[in-house]
Coordinates of C-alpha atoms and ligand atoms in Angstrom, one line a residue:
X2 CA 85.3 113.7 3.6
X3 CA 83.6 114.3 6.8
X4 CA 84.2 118.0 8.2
X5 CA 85.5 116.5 11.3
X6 CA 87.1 113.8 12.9
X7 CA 85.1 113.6 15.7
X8 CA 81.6 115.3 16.8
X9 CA 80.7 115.1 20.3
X10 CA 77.0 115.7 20.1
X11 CA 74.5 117.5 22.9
X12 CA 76.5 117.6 25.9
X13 CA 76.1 120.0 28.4
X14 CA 79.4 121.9 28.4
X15 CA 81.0 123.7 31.3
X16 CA 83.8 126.0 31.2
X17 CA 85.1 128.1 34.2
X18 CA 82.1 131.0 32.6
X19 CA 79.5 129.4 31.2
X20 CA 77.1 126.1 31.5
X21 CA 75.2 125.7 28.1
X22 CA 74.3 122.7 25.5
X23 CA 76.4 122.2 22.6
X24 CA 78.5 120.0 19.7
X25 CA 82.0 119.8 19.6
X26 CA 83.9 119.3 16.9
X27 CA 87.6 118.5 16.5
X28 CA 90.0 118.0 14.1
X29 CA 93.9 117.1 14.3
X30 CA 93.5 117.0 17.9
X31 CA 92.0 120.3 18.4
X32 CA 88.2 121.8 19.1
X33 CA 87.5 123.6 15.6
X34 CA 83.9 124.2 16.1
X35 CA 81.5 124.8 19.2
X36 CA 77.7 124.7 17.9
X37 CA 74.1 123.4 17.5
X38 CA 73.7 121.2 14.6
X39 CA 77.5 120.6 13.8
X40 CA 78.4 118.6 10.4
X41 CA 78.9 115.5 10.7
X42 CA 82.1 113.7 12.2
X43 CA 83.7 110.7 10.8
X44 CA 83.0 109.2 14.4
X45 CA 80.2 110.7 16.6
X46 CA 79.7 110.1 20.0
X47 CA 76.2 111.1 21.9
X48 CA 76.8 112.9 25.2
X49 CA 73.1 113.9 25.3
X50 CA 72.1 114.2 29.5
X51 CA 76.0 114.2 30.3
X52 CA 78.1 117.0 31.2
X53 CA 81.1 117.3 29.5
X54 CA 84.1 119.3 30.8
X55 CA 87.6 120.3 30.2
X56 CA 90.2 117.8 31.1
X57 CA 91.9 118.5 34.3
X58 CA 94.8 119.9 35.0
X59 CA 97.0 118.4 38.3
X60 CA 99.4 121.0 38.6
X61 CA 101.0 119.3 41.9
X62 CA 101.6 115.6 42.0
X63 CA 105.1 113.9 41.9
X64 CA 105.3 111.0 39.2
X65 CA 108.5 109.2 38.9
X66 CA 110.4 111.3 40.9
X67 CA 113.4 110.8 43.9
X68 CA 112.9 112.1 47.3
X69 CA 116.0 114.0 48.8
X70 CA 116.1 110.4 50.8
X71 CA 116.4 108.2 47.7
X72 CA 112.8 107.3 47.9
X73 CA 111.3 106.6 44.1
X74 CA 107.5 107.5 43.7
X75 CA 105.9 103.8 43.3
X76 CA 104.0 105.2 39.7
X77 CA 106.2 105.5 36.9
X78 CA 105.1 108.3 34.0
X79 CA 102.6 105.2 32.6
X80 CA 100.9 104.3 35.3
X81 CA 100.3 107.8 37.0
X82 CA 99.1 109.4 33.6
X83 CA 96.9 106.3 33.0
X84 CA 95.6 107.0 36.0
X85 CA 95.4 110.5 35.6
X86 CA 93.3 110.1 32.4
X87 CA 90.5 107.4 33.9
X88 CA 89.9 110.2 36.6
X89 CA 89.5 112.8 34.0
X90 CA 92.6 114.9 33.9
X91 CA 94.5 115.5 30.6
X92 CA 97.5 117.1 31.9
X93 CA 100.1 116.6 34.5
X94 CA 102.7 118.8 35.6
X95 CA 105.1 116.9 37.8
X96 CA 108.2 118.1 39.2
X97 CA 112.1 117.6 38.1
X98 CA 113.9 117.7 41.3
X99 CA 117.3 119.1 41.7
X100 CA 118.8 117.6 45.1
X101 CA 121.9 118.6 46.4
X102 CA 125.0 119.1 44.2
X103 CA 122.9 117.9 41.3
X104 CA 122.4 120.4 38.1
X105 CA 119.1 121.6 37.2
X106 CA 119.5 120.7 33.0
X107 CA 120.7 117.0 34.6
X108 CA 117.2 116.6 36.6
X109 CA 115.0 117.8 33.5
X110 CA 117.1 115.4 30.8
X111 CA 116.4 112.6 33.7
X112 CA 112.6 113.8 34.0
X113 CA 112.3 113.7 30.3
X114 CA 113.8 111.0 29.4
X115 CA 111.5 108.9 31.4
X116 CA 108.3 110.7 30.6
X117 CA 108.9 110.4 27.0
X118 CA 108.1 106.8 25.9
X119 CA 105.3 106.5 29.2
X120 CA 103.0 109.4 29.6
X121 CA 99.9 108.8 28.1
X122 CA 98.8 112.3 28.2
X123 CA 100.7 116.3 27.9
X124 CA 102.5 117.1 30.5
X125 CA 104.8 120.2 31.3
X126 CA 107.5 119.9 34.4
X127 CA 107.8 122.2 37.1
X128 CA 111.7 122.7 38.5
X129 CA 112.3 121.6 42.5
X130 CA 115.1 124.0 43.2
X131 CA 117.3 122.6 46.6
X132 CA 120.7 123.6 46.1
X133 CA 120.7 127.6 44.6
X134 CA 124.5 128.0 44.0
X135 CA 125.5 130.8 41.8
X136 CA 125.6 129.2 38.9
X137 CA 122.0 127.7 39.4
X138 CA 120.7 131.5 39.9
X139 CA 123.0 133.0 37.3
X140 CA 122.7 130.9 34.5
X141 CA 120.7 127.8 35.0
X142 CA 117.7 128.6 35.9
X143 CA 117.2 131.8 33.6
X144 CA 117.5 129.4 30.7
X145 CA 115.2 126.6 32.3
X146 CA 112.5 129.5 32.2
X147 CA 113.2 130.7 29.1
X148 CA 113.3 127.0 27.8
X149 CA 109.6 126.7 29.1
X150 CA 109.9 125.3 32.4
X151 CA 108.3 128.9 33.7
X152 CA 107.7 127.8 37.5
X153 CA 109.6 126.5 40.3
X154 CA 108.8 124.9 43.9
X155 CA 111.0 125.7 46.9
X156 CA 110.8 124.3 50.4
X157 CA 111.1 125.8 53.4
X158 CA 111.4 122.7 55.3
X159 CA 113.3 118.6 54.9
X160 CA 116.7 118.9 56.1
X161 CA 117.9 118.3 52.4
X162 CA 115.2 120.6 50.2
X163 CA 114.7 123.7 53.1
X164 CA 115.7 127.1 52.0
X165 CA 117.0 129.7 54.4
X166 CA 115.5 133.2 53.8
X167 CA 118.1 134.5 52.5
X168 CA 118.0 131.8 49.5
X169 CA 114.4 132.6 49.1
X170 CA 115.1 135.9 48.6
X171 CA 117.8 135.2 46.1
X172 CA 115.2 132.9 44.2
X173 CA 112.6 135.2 44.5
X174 CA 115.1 137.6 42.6
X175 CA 115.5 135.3 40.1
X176 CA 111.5 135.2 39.8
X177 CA 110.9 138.5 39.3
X178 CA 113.9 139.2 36.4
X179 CA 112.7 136.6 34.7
X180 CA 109.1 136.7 34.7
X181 CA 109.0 132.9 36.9
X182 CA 106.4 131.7 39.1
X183 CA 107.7 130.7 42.5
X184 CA 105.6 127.9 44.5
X185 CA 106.3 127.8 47.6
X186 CA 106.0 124.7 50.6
X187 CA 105.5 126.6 53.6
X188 CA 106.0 125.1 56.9
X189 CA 108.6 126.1 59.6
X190 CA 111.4 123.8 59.5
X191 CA 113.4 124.5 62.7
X192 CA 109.9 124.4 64.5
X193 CA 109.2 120.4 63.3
X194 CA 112.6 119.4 64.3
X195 CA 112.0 121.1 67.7
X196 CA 108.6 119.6 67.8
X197 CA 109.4 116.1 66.4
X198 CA 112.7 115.4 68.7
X199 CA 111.0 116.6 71.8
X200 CA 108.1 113.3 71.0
X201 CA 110.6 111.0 70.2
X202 CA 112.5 111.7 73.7
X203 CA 109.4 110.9 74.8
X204 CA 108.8 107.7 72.8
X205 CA 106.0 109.4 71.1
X206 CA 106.9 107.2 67.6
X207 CA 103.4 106.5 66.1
X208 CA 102.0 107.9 63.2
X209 CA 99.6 109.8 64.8
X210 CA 102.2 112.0 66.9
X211 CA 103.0 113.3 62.9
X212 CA 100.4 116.1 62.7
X213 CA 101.4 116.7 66.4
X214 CA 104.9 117.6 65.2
X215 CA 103.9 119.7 62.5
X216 CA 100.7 121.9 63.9
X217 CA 98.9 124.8 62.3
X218 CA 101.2 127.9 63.6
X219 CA 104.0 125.7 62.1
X220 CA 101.9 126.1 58.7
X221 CA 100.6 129.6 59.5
X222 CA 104.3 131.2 60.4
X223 CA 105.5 130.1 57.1
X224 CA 103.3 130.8 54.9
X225 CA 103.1 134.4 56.5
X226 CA 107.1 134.3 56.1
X227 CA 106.9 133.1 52.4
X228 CA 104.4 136.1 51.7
X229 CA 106.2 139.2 53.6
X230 CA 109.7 137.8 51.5
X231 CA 108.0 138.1 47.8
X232 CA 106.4 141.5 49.3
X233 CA 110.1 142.9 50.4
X234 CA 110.7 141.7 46.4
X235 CA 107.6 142.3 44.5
X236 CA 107.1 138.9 43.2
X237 CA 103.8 137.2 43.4
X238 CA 103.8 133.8 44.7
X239 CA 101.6 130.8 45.3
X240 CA 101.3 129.0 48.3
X241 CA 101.1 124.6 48.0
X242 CA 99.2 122.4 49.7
X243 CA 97.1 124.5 52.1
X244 CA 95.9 122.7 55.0
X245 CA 93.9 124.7 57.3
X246 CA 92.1 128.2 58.3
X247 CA 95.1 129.9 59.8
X248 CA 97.1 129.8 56.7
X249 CA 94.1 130.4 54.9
X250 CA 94.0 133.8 57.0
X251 CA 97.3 135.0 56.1
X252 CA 97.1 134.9 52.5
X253 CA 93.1 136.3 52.7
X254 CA 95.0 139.0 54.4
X255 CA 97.6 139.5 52.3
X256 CA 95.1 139.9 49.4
X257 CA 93.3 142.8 51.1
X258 CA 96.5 144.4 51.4
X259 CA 96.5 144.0 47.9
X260 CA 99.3 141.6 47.4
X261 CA 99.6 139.3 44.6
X262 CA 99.5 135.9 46.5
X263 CA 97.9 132.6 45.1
X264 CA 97.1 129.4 47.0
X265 CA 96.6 126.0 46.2
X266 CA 94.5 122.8 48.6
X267 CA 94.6 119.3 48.0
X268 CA 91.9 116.7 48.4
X269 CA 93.3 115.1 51.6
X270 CA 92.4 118.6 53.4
X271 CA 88.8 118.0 51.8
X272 CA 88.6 114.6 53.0
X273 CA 91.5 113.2 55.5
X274 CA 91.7 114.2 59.1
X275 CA 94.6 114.0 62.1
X276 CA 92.5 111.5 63.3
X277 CA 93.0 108.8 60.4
X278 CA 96.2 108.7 61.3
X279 CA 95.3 107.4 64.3
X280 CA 94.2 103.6 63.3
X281 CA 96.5 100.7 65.2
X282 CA 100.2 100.3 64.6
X283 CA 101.5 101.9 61.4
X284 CA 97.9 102.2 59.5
X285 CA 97.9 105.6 60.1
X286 CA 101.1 105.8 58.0
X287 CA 98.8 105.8 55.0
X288 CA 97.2 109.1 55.5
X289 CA 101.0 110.9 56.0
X290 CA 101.4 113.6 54.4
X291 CA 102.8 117.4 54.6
X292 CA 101.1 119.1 55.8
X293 CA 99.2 117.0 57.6
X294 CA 95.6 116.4 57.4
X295 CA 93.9 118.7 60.4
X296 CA 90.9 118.0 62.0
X297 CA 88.0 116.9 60.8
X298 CA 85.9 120.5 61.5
X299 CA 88.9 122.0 59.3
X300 CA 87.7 120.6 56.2
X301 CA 84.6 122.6 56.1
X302 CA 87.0 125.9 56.6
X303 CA 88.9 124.4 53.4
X304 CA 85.6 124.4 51.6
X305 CA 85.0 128.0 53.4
X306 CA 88.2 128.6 51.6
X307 CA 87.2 127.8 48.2
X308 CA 83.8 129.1 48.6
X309 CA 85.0 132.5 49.3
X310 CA 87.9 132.6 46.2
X311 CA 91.0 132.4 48.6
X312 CA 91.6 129.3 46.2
X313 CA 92.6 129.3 42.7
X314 CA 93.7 125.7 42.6
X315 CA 92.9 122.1 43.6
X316 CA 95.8 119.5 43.0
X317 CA 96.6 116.2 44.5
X318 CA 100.0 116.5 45.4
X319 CA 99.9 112.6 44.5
X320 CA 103.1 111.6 46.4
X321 CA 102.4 107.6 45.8
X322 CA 104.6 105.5 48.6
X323 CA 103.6 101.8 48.9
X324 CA 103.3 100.1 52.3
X325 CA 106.6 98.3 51.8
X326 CA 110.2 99.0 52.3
X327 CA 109.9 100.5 48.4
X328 CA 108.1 103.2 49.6
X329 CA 106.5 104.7 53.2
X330 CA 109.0 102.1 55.7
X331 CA 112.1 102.7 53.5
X332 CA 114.6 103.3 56.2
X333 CA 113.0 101.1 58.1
X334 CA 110.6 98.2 59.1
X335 CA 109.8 99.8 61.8
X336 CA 110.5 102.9 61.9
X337 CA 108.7 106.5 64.0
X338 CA 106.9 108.9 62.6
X339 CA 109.3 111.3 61.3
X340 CA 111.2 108.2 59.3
X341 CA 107.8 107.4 57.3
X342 CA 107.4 109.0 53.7
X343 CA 105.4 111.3 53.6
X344 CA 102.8 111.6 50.9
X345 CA 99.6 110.0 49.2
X346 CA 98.2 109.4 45.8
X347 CA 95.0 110.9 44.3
X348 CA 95.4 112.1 40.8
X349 CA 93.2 109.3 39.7
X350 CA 90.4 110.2 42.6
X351 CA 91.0 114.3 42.9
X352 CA 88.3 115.7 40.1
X353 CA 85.8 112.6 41.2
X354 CA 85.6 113.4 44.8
X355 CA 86.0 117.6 44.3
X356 CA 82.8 116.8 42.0
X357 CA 80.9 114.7 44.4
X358 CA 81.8 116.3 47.2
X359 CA 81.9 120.0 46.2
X360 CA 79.1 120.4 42.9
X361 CA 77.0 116.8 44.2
X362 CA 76.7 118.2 47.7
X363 CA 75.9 122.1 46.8
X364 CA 79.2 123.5 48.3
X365 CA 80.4 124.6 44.9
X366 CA 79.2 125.5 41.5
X367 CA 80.3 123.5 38.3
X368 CA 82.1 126.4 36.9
X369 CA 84.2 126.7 40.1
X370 CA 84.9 123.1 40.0
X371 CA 85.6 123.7 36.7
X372 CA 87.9 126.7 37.1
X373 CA 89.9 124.8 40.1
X374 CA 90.5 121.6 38.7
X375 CA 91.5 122.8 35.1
X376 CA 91.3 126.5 33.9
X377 CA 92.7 128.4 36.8
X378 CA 96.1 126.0 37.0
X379 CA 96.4 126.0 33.0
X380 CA 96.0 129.7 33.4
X381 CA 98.5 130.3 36.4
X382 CA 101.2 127.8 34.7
X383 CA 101.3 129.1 31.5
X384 CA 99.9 126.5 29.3
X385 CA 96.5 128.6 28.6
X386 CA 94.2 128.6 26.7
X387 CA 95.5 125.4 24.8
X388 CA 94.4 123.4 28.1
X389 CA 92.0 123.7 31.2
X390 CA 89.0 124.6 28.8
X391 CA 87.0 124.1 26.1
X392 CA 87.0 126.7 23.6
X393 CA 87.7 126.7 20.2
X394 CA 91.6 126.5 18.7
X395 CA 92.0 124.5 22.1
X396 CA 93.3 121.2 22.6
X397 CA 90.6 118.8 22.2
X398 CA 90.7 117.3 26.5
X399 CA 87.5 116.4 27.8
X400 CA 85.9 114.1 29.7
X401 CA 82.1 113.3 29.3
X402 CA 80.3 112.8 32.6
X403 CA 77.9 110.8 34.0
X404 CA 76.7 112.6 37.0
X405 CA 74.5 110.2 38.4
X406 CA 77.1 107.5 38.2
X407 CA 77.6 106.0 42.0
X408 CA 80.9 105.0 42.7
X409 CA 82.7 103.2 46.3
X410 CA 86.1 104.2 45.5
X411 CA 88.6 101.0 45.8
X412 CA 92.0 100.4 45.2
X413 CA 90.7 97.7 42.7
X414 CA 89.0 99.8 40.5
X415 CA 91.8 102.7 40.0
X416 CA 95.0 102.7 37.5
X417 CA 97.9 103.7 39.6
X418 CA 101.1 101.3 40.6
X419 CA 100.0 101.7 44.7
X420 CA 99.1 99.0 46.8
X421 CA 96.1 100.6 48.5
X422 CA 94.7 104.0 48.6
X423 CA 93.3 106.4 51.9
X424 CA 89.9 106.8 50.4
X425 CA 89.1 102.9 50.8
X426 CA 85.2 102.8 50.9
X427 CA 84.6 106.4 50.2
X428 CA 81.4 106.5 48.2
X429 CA 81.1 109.1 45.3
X430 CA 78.3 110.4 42.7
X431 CA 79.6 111.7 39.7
X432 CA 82.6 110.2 37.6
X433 CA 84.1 110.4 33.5
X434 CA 83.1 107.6 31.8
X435 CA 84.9 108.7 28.2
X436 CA 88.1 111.1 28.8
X437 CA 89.5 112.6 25.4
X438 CA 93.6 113.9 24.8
X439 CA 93.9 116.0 21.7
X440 CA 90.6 114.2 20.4
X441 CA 91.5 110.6 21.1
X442 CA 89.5 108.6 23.5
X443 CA 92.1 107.3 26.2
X444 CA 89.7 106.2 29.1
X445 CA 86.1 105.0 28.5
X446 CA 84.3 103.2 31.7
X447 CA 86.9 102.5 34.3
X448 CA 89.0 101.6 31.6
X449 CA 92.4 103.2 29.3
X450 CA 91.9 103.1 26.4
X451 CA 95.3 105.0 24.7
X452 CA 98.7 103.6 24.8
X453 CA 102.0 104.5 26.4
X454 CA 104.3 107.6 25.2
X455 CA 101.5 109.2 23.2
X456 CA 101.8 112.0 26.0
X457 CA 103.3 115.4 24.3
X458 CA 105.8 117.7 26.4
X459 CA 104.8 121.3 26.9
X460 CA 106.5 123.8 27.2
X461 CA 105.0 126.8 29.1
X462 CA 104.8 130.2 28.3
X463 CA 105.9 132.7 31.5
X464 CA 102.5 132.8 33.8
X465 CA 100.4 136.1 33.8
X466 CA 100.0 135.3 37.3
X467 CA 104.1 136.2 37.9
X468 CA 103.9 139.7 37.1
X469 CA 105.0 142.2 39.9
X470 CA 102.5 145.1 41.5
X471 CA 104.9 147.2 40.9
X472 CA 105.1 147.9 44.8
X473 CA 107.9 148.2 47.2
X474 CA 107.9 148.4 51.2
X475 CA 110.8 150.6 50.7
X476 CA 112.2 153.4 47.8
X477 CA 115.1 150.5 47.3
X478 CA 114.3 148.1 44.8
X479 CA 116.7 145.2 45.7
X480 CA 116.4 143.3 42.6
X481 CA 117.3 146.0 40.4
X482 CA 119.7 147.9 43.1
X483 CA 117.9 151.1 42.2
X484 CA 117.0 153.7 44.7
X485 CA 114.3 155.7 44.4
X486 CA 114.6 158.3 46.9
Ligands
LIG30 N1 104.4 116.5 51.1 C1 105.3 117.0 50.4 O1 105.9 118.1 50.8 N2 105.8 116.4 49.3 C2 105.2 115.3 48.8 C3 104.2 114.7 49.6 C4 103.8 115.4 50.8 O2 102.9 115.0 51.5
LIG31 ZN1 105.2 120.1 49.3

């Protein structure tokens, strides 16, 4: 009997550390031997000249999943994980969202249930929390994490997901007993609404007039909010989806102050701009998202960003709403900018263009890509070191590269259920032409290659990232009532 089931032979391995040539070698799913000269595999594949690399880790994209409006994501758990996999990520973690009135076990049964015969590769669940009653604090939520479901996204704007401070705080509270990680959407709700109704008086209705409503200090006062509230409770946070270099300031400065504060950016901020949004009648709609894409010099502060470690994570907050009255003109045919869903999809085209655009063009190093895409979100959500690297005892996700591989990105070529995609045209160098899940080949050449509800839940351990400084503004610790003085 061969030593292992499978021997990936000669590749040039990256891991968030280290660049060097090797063999892998797996068996039941998971990478038993790193070497020169491995034993032979009862099926051996030649990555010779290719780099391989761990499987990616989206820690931010919604699959499946009801907006506050009633709006269902257009990819089901199949289609976004088959999707997932042909652009080389292993593992999603989407979000079960609580809305109003609803109880959080009822949105993780309904998140399960519909992950469990469709997802074609592991995926955890973050929880959305909307509606923090007494009994979600009290009770719900302390077994949630303790069941595995270790992190949590809050809003602080959408009329029916926005927190007040106060309910941050209480959250926050909640973090901290328990050992949770808190994510946090950071824009200044009462600001857009201000913003938004004072263009529509106006008949200011287009697309474009969206990133008008929701401007940087928007961003930059709630993300500076979102950080002094975890400070006044000594629980480390990490800021979604940031868009531009004055929200990139507040959380370099809250870092030098020695806070705990992580952040996360997205593709669009890499690629989109205001501008895009800016194409004849609804077009624009396509590029909506929130935050919104900034202009097009911001994108080289977002690299800045990354280059100088104010980064830890790169997601694609895939929010996939077709151009149809299922998805972006929902409440309308017709409808202004602040009735248009918000989001767009990229889990299938997030580690392809952060390759091409940050290791192909010399912005970024493959260990950084390497650390952003996979090790540094398996790390921060708890599901570390069995994913986001290759190392031995670890899952066996990874996707062999061919780094010379030119590719126009196209609606046509990709795996998801939308009906077009914002990086039409966009030309890339650099894409997975085999991805692995737990040792099984599931993509190979544009193409999946696994089969539905093969995908595995996780459940996460509590993220080392969520521990406290141990640091309070004051002598009064307001979690645990005690005063110091
Ligand atoms: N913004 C969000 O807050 N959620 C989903 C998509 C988006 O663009
Ligand atoms: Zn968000």
């Amino acid at each position: 009997m061969a030593a292992f089931d499978l021997v990936v032979r000669g590749g040039t391995i990256a891991t968030s550390s280290d660049v060097y040539v090797a063999d892998i070698g797996v068996k039941d799913g998971r990478i038993v031997a790193l070497g020169l000269d491995l034993a032979k595999g009862e099926d051996e594949v030649d990555a010779r000249g290719k780099l391989v690399l761990p499987g990616g880790v989206d820690a931010h994209c919604h699959i499946e999943q009801k907006s506050s409006l009633g709006i269902l994501c257009a990819d089901d758990f199949f289609t976004a994980t088959r999707s997932a996999v042909c652009g080389g990520t292993t593992t999603v973690i989407p979000f079960a969202a609580q809305h109003r009135g609803m109880s959080l076990r009822s949105a993780v049964n309904d998140a399960l249930e519909r992950a469990g015969a469709k997802a074609v590769i592991d995926y955890g669940l973050h929880m959305i929390v909307s509606d923090p009653t007494e009994q979600v604090l009290g009770q719900e939520l302390p077994a949630l994490i303790r069941d595995g479901i270790t992190s949590f996204k809050i809003y602080m704007t959408y009329d029916l997901l926005k927190l007040n401070d106060r309910e941050i705080l209480d959250i926050m509270s909640v973090a901290r007993r328990e050992g949770a990680f808190v994510m946090v959407h950071a824009e200044n709700h009462e600001a857009i609404a201000w913003l938004s109704e004072r263009l529509l008086s106006h008949g200011h209705v287009a697309p474009k007039f969206h990133p008008v409503s929701r401007p940087m200090p928007v961003e930059r006062e709630a993300t500076h909010r979102a950080i002094a509230l975890s400070e006044l409770v000594d629980v480390p946070i990490l800021i979604v989806h940031v868009s531009g270099a004055e929200a990139i300031e507040e959380i370099a400065r809250a870092r030098a102050r020695g806070l705990r504060v992580y952040a996360e950016t997205c593709t669009q901020y890499l690629t989109l701009a205001a501008e895009d949004l800016e194409k004849p009648g609804l077009e624009g709609a396509r590029c909506m998202c929130a935050p919104p894409p900034r202009e097009r010099a911001n994108q080289e502060l977002v690299w800045r960003g990354i280059q100088t470690r104010v980064f830890d994570v790169l997601s694609s907050d895939h929010a996939p709403f077709k151009f149809d009255n299922t998805g972006k003109f929902f409440h309308s045919p017709k409808p202004d900018f602040k009735h248009i869903a918000n989001g767009v999809p990229g889990l299938e085209v997030r580690m392809p263009i952060f390759f091409s655009e940050g290791v192909g063009k010399g912005r970024i190093d493959v260990r950084e890509f390497v650390a952003l895409t996979a090790t540094n979100p398996a790390r921060l959500y708890g599901i570390a070191p069995r994913k986001g690297s290759i190392v031995v005892g670890g899952d066996a996700d990874f996707a062999i590269w061919d780094t010379e591989k030119e590719v126009t990105i196209s609606q046509a070529i990709l795996h998801d259920a939308m009906d077009a995609t914002p990086y039409e045209g966009f030309k890339v160098k650099g894409w997975p032409i085999a991805t692995y899940s737990r040792g099984e080949q599931i993509a190979r050449d544009f193409e999946f290659t696994g089969k539905a509800g093969r995908g595995r839940y996780l459940k996460r351990e509590l993220s080392p990232a969520s521990r406290p400084l141990g640091r309070l503004p004051t002598k009064f610790d307001p979690v645990t009532g005690i005063y110091s003085g």
